[in-house]
mmCIF file with all atom_site columns, C-alpha atoms in Angstrom:
data_model
loop_
_atom_site.group_PDB
_atom_site.id
_atom_site.type_symbol
_atom_site.label_atom_id
_atom_site.label_alt_id
_atom_site.label_comp_id
_atom_site.label_asym_id
_atom_site.label_entity_id
_atom_site.label_seq_id
_atom_site.pdbx_PDB_ins_code
_atom_site.Cartn_x
_atom_site.Cartn_y
_atom_site.Cartn_z
_atom_site.occupancy
_atom_site.B_iso_or_equiv
_atom_site.pdbx_formal_charge
_atom_site.auth_seq_id
_atom_site.auth_comp_id
_atom_site.auth_asym_id
_atom_site.auth_atom_id
_atom_site.pdbx_PDB_model_num
ATOM 1   C CA . MET J 1 1   ? -11.921 1.203  -31.750 1.00 0.00 ? 1   MET J CA 1
ATOM 2   C CA . GLN J 1 2   ? -8.661  3.052  -32.199 1.00 0.00 ? 2   GLN J CA 1
ATOM 3   C CA . GLU J 1 3   ? -7.031  2.917  -35.592 1.00 0.00 ? 3   GLU J CA 1
ATOM 4   C CA . HIS J 1 4   ? -3.478  1.513  -35.594 1.00 0.00 ? 4   HIS J CA 1
ATOM 5   C CA . LYS J 1 5   ? -0.806  3.824  -36.922 1.00 0.00 ? 5   LYS J CA 1
ATOM 6   C CA . LYS J 1 6   ? 2.135   2.601  -38.958 1.00 0.00 ? 6   LYS J CA 1
ATOM 7   C CA . PHE J 1 7   ? 5.523   2.343  -37.302 1.00 0.00 ? 7   PHE J CA 1
ATOM 8   C CA . SER J 1 8   ? 7.440   5.601  -37.560 1.00 0.00 ? 8   SER J CA 1
ATOM 9   C CA . ILE J 1 9   ? 11.090  6.167  -36.710 1.00 0.00 ? 9   ILE J CA 1
ATOM 10  C CA . LEU J 1 10  ? 10.355  9.873  -36.183 1.00 0.00 ? 10  LEU J CA 1
ATOM 11  C CA . ALA J 1 11  ? 7.571   9.061  -33.717 1.00 0.00 ? 11  ALA J CA 1
ATOM 12  C CA . ARG J 1 12  ? 9.941   6.783  -31.785 1.00 0.00 ? 12  ARG J CA 1
ATOM 13  C CA . ILE J 1 13  ? 12.602  9.512  -31.698 1.00 0.00 ? 13  ILE J CA 1
ATOM 14  C CA . LYS J 1 14  ? 9.994   11.984 -30.424 1.00 0.00 ? 14  LYS J CA 1
ATOM 15  C CA . SER J 1 15  ? 8.995   9.575  -27.656 1.00 0.00 ? 15  SER J CA 1
ATOM 16  C CA . PHE J 1 16  ? 12.633  9.409  -26.525 1.00 0.00 ? 16  PHE J CA 1
ATOM 17  C CA . LYS J 1 17  ? 12.782  13.203 -26.635 1.00 0.00 ? 17  LYS J CA 1
ATOM 18  C CA . HIS J 1 18  ? 9.733   13.374 -24.333 1.00 0.00 ? 18  HIS J CA 1
ATOM 19  C CA . ALA J 1 19  ? 11.268  10.810 -21.970 1.00 0.00 ? 19  ALA J CA 1
ATOM 20  C CA . PHE J 1 20  ? 14.572  12.691 -21.738 1.00 0.00 ? 20  PHE J CA 1
ATOM 21  C CA . ASN J 1 21  ? 12.636  15.904 -21.148 1.00 0.00 ? 21  ASN J CA 1
ATOM 22  C CA . GLY J 1 22  ? 10.846  14.153 -18.280 1.00 0.00 ? 22  GLY J CA 1
ATOM 23  C CA . LEU J 1 23  ? 14.203  13.196 -16.747 1.00 0.00 ? 23  LEU J CA 1
ATOM 24  C CA . LYS J 1 24  ? 15.427  16.765 -17.101 1.00 0.00 ? 24  LYS J CA 1
ATOM 25  C CA . LEU J 1 25  ? 12.262  18.122 -15.479 1.00 0.00 ? 25  LEU J CA 1
ATOM 26  C CA . PHE J 1 26  ? 12.538  15.581 -12.668 1.00 0.00 ? 26  PHE J CA 1
ATOM 27  C CA . PHE J 1 27  ? 16.133  16.404 -11.781 1.00 0.00 ? 27  PHE J CA 1
ATOM 28  C CA . ILE J 1 28  ? 15.706  20.174 -12.194 1.00 0.00 ? 28  ILE J CA 1
ATOM 29  C CA . ASN J 1 29  ? 12.320  20.683 -10.526 1.00 0.00 ? 29  ASN J CA 1
ATOM 30  C CA . GLU J 1 30  ? 12.082  17.961 -7.892  1.00 0.00 ? 30  GLU J CA 1
ATOM 31  C CA . HIS J 1 31  ? 14.135  18.418 -4.725  1.00 0.00 ? 31  HIS J CA 1
ATOM 32  C CA . ASN J 1 32  ? 14.060  14.674 -4.021  1.00 0.00 ? 32  ASN J CA 1
ATOM 33  C CA . GLY J 1 33  ? 15.210  14.043 -7.590  1.00 0.00 ? 33  GLY J CA 1
ATOM 34  C CA . ARG J 1 34  ? 18.350  16.063 -6.935  1.00 0.00 ? 34  ARG J CA 1
ATOM 35  C CA . VAL J 1 35  ? 18.888  14.306 -3.595  1.00 0.00 ? 35  VAL J CA 1
ATOM 36  C CA . HIS J 1 36  ? 18.642  10.886 -5.280  1.00 0.00 ? 36  HIS J CA 1
ATOM 37  C CA . LEU J 1 37  ? 20.924  12.010 -8.111  1.00 0.00 ? 37  LEU J CA 1
ATOM 38  C CA . PHE J 1 38  ? 23.564  13.217 -5.631  1.00 0.00 ? 38  PHE J CA 1
ATOM 39  C CA . ALA J 1 39  ? 23.317  9.950  -3.683  1.00 0.00 ? 39  ALA J CA 1
ATOM 40  C CA . ALA J 1 40  ? 23.536  7.909  -6.898  1.00 0.00 ? 40  ALA J CA 1
ATOM 41  C CA . VAL J 1 41  ? 26.649  9.758  -8.097  1.00 0.00 ? 41  VAL J CA 1
ATOM 42  C CA . PHE J 1 42  ? 28.286  9.311  -4.682  1.00 0.00 ? 42  PHE J CA 1
ATOM 43  C CA . VAL J 1 43  ? 27.481  5.583  -4.586  1.00 0.00 ? 43  VAL J CA 1
ATOM 44  C CA . ILE J 1 44  ? 28.692  5.066  -8.160  1.00 0.00 ? 44  ILE J CA 1
ATOM 45  C CA . LEU J 1 45  ? 31.991  6.852  -7.454  1.00 0.00 ? 45  LEU J CA 1
ATOM 46  C CA . PHE J 1 46  ? 32.394  4.853  -4.222  1.00 0.00 ? 46  PHE J CA 1
ATOM 47  C CA . SER J 1 47  ? 31.677  1.663  -6.165  1.00 0.00 ? 47  SER J CA 1
ATOM 48  C CA . PHE J 1 48  ? 34.445  2.495  -8.644  1.00 0.00 ? 48  PHE J CA 1
ATOM 49  C CA . TYR J 1 49  ? 36.804  3.147  -5.734  1.00 0.00 ? 49  TYR J CA 1
ATOM 50  C CA . LEU J 1 50  ? 35.988  -0.233 -4.175  1.00 0.00 ? 50  LEU J CA 1
ATOM 51  C CA . GLN J 1 51  ? 36.299  -2.005 -7.556  1.00 0.00 ? 51  GLN J CA 1
ATOM 52  C CA . LEU J 1 52  ? 33.039  -3.903 -7.241  1.00 0.00 ? 52  LEU J CA 1
ATOM 53  C CA . SER J 1 53  ? 32.492  -7.159 -9.084  1.00 0.00 ? 53  SER J CA 1
ATOM 54  C CA . GLY J 1 54  ? 30.132  -7.356 -12.039 1.00 0.00 ? 54  GLY J CA 1
ATOM 55  C CA . LEU J 1 55  ? 27.296  -8.817 -9.954  1.00 0.00 ? 55  LEU J CA 1
ATOM 56  C CA . GLU J 1 56  ? 27.785  -6.177 -7.268  1.00 0.00 ? 56  GLU J CA 1
ATOM 57  C CA . TRP J 1 57  ? 27.530  -3.479 -9.950  1.00 0.00 ? 57  TRP J CA 1
ATOM 58  C CA . ILE J 1 58  ? 24.324  -5.035 -11.246 1.00 0.00 ? 58  ILE J CA 1
ATOM 59  C CA . ALA J 1 59  ? 22.830  -4.960 -7.749  1.00 0.00 ? 59  ALA J CA 1
ATOM 60  C CA . ILE J 1 60  ? 23.934  -1.379 -7.041  1.00 0.00 ? 60  ILE J CA 1
ATOM 61  C CA . LEU J 1 61  ? 22.764  -0.015 -10.386 1.00 0.00 ? 61  LEU J CA 1
ATOM 62  C CA . SER J 1 62  ? 19.469  -1.898 -10.069 1.00 0.00 ? 62  SER J CA 1
ATOM 63  C CA . VAL J 1 63  ? 18.595  -0.429 -6.685  1.00 0.00 ? 63  VAL J CA 1
ATOM 64  C CA . ILE J 1 64  ? 19.706  3.062  -7.741  1.00 0.00 ? 64  ILE J CA 1
ATOM 65  C CA . THR J 1 65  ? 17.441  2.779  -10.768 1.00 0.00 ? 65  THR J CA 1
ATOM 66  C CA . GLY J 1 66  ? 14.612  1.390  -8.641  1.00 0.00 ? 66  GLY J CA 1
ATOM 67  C CA . VAL J 1 67  ? 14.733  4.311  -6.217  1.00 0.00 ? 67  VAL J CA 1
ATOM 68  C CA . ILE J 1 68  ? 14.827  6.892  -9.003  1.00 0.00 ? 68  ILE J CA 1
ATOM 69  C CA . VAL J 1 69  ? 11.975  5.204  -10.898 1.00 0.00 ? 69  VAL J CA 1
ATOM 70  C CA . ALA J 1 70  ? 9.889   5.004  -7.712  1.00 0.00 ? 70  ALA J CA 1
ATOM 71  C CA . GLU J 1 71  ? 10.528  8.706  -7.041  1.00 0.00 ? 71  GLU J CA 1
ATOM 72  C CA . ILE J 1 72  ? 9.601   9.658  -10.619 1.00 0.00 ? 72  ILE J CA 1
ATOM 73  C CA . ILE J 1 73  ? 6.333   7.718  -10.302 1.00 0.00 ? 73  ILE J CA 1
ATOM 74  C CA . ASN J 1 74  ? 5.702   9.275  -6.879  1.00 0.00 ? 74  ASN J CA 1
ATOM 75  C CA . SER J 1 75  ? 6.291   12.771 -8.264  1.00 0.00 ? 75  SER J CA 1
ATOM 76  C CA . SER J 1 76  ? 3.983   12.050 -11.201 1.00 0.00 ? 76  SER J CA 1
ATOM 77  C CA . ILE J 1 77  ? 1.217   10.832 -8.910  1.00 0.00 ? 77  ILE J CA 1
ATOM 78  C CA . GLU J 1 78  ? 1.618   13.899 -6.680  1.00 0.00 ? 78  GLU J CA 1
ATOM 79  C CA . LYS J 1 79  ? 1.412   16.287 -9.645  1.00 0.00 ? 79  LYS J CA 1
ATOM 80  C CA . LEU J 1 80  ? -1.658  14.535 -11.034 1.00 0.00 ? 80  LEU J CA 1
ATOM 81  C CA . ALA J 1 81  ? -3.318  14.419 -7.611  1.00 0.00 ? 81  ALA J CA 1
ATOM 82  C CA . ASP J 1 82  ? -2.746  18.166 -7.179  1.00 0.00 ? 82  ASP J CA 1
ATOM 83  C CA . ILE J 1 83  ? -4.562  18.798 -10.479 1.00 0.00 ? 83  ILE J CA 1
ATOM 84  C CA . VAL J 1 84  ? -7.431  16.444 -9.626  1.00 0.00 ? 84  VAL J CA 1
ATOM 85  C CA . SER J 1 85  ? -7.864  17.919 -6.167  1.00 0.00 ? 85  SER J CA 1
ATOM 86  C CA . PRO J 1 86  ? -6.024  21.209 -5.551  1.00 0.00 ? 86  PRO J CA 1
ATOM 87  C CA . ALA J 1 87  ? -7.617  21.500 -2.115  1.00 0.00 ? 87  ALA J CA 1
ATOM 88  C CA . TYR J 1 88  ? -6.893  19.019 0.652   1.00 0.00 ? 88  TYR J CA 1
ATOM 89  C CA . HIS J 1 89  ? -8.805  15.787 0.273   1.00 0.00 ? 89  HIS J CA 1
ATOM 90  C CA . PRO J 1 90  ? -8.369  12.801 2.629   1.00 0.00 ? 90  PRO J CA 1
ATOM 91  C CA . LYS J 1 91  ? -8.459  10.250 -0.208  1.00 0.00 ? 91  LYS J CA 1
ATOM 92  C CA . ILE J 1 92  ? -5.857  12.174 -2.217  1.00 0.00 ? 92  ILE J CA 1
ATOM 93  C CA . LYS J 1 93  ? -3.697  12.210 0.918   1.00 0.00 ? 93  LYS J CA 1
ATOM 94  C CA . ILE J 1 94  ? -3.939  8.411  1.025   1.00 0.00 ? 94  ILE J CA 1
ATOM 95  C CA . VAL J 1 95  ? -2.895  8.172  -2.635  1.00 0.00 ? 95  VAL J CA 1
ATOM 96  C CA . LYS J 1 96  ? 0.084   10.464 -2.036  1.00 0.00 ? 96  LYS J CA 1
ATOM 97  C CA . ASP J 1 97  ? 1.091   8.602  1.134   1.00 0.00 ? 97  ASP J CA 1
ATOM 98  C CA . LEU J 1 98  ? 0.972   5.260  -0.694  1.00 0.00 ? 98  LEU J CA 1
ATOM 99  C CA . ALA J 1 99  ? 3.142   6.599  -3.514  1.00 0.00 ? 99  ALA J CA 1
ATOM 100 C CA . ALA J 1 100 ? 5.624   7.977  -0.978  1.00 0.00 ? 100 ALA J CA 1
ATOM 101 C CA . ALA J 1 101 ? 5.625   4.613  0.813   1.00 0.00 ? 101 ALA J CA 1
ATOM 102 C CA . ALA J 1 102 ? 6.700   2.943  -2.437  1.00 0.00 ? 102 ALA J CA 1
ATOM 103 C CA . VAL J 1 103 ? 9.744   5.220  -2.549  1.00 0.00 ? 103 VAL J CA 1
ATOM 104 C CA . LEU J 1 104 ? 10.491  4.511  1.110   1.00 0.00 ? 104 LEU J CA 1
ATOM 105 C CA . VAL J 1 105 ? 10.333  0.728  0.667   1.00 0.00 ? 105 VAL J CA 1
ATOM 106 C CA . THR J 1 106 ? 12.567  0.956  -2.413  1.00 0.00 ? 106 THR J CA 1
ATOM 107 C CA . ALA J 1 107 ? 15.037  3.166  -0.530  1.00 0.00 ? 107 ALA J CA 1
ATOM 108 C CA . PHE J 1 108 ? 15.142  0.657  2.358   1.00 0.00 ? 108 PHE J CA 1
ATOM 109 C CA . LEU J 1 109 ? 15.979  -2.084 -0.143  1.00 0.00 ? 109 LEU J CA 1
ATOM 110 C CA . ALA J 1 110 ? 18.726  0.099  -1.628  1.00 0.00 ? 110 ALA J CA 1
ATOM 111 C CA . ILE J 1 111 ? 20.218  0.695  1.823   1.00 0.00 ? 111 ILE J CA 1
ATOM 112 C CA . ALA J 1 112 ? 20.117  -3.025 2.619   1.00 0.00 ? 112 ALA J CA 1
ATOM 113 C CA . VAL J 1 113 ? 21.780  -3.933 -0.687  1.00 0.00 ? 113 VAL J CA 1
ATOM 114 C CA . GLY J 1 114 ? 24.381  -1.216 -0.140  1.00 0.00 ? 114 GLY J CA 1
ATOM 115 C CA . LEU J 1 115 ? 25.207  -2.529 3.317   1.00 0.00 ? 115 LEU J CA 1
ATOM 116 C CA . ILE J 1 116 ? 25.437  -6.123 2.070   1.00 0.00 ? 116 ILE J CA 1
ATOM 117 C CA . ILE J 1 117 ? 27.807  -5.096 -0.702  1.00 0.00 ? 117 ILE J CA 1
ATOM 118 C CA . PHE J 1 118 ? 29.874  -2.332 0.885   1.00 0.00 ? 118 PHE J CA 1
ATOM 119 C CA . LEU J 1 119 ? 30.444  -3.608 4.438   1.00 0.00 ? 119 LEU J CA 1
ATOM 120 C CA . PRO J 1 120 ? 32.593  -6.616 3.414   1.00 0.00 ? 120 PRO J CA 1
ATOM 121 C CA . HIS J 1 121 ? 34.749  -4.296 1.256   1.00 0.00 ? 121 HIS J CA 1
ATOM 122 C CA . LEU J 1 122 ? 35.309  -2.013 4.250   1.00 0.00 ? 122 LEU J CA 1
ATOM 123 C CA . SER J 1 123 ? 36.267  -4.756 6.728   1.00 0.00 ? 123 SER J CA 1
#
């Protein structure tokens, strides 16, 4: 059994440092990360312009976050799969396709939410 360590503020700070480094790596090294970041900035600026309500902001920020989280998980799975099987493997392809499908489904939800919120403001 693993021994439990005492709570440490420094350890918590280090974990945040690792998480922020992961975000930096994602947005610098992943093309899709930069695409999602650009789209998120555009949508946020457009949302300010349209003066969305509080609930509309919650919906927009939630789907933006969902897409970015799904893409981070997808990128992580792809990197790990490439280490596990550097050569093509049909089962690794399935894993990668499933992870990409999660991003696609989340992006479709984001588009639907965006249309539901933005179209009435543009009419």
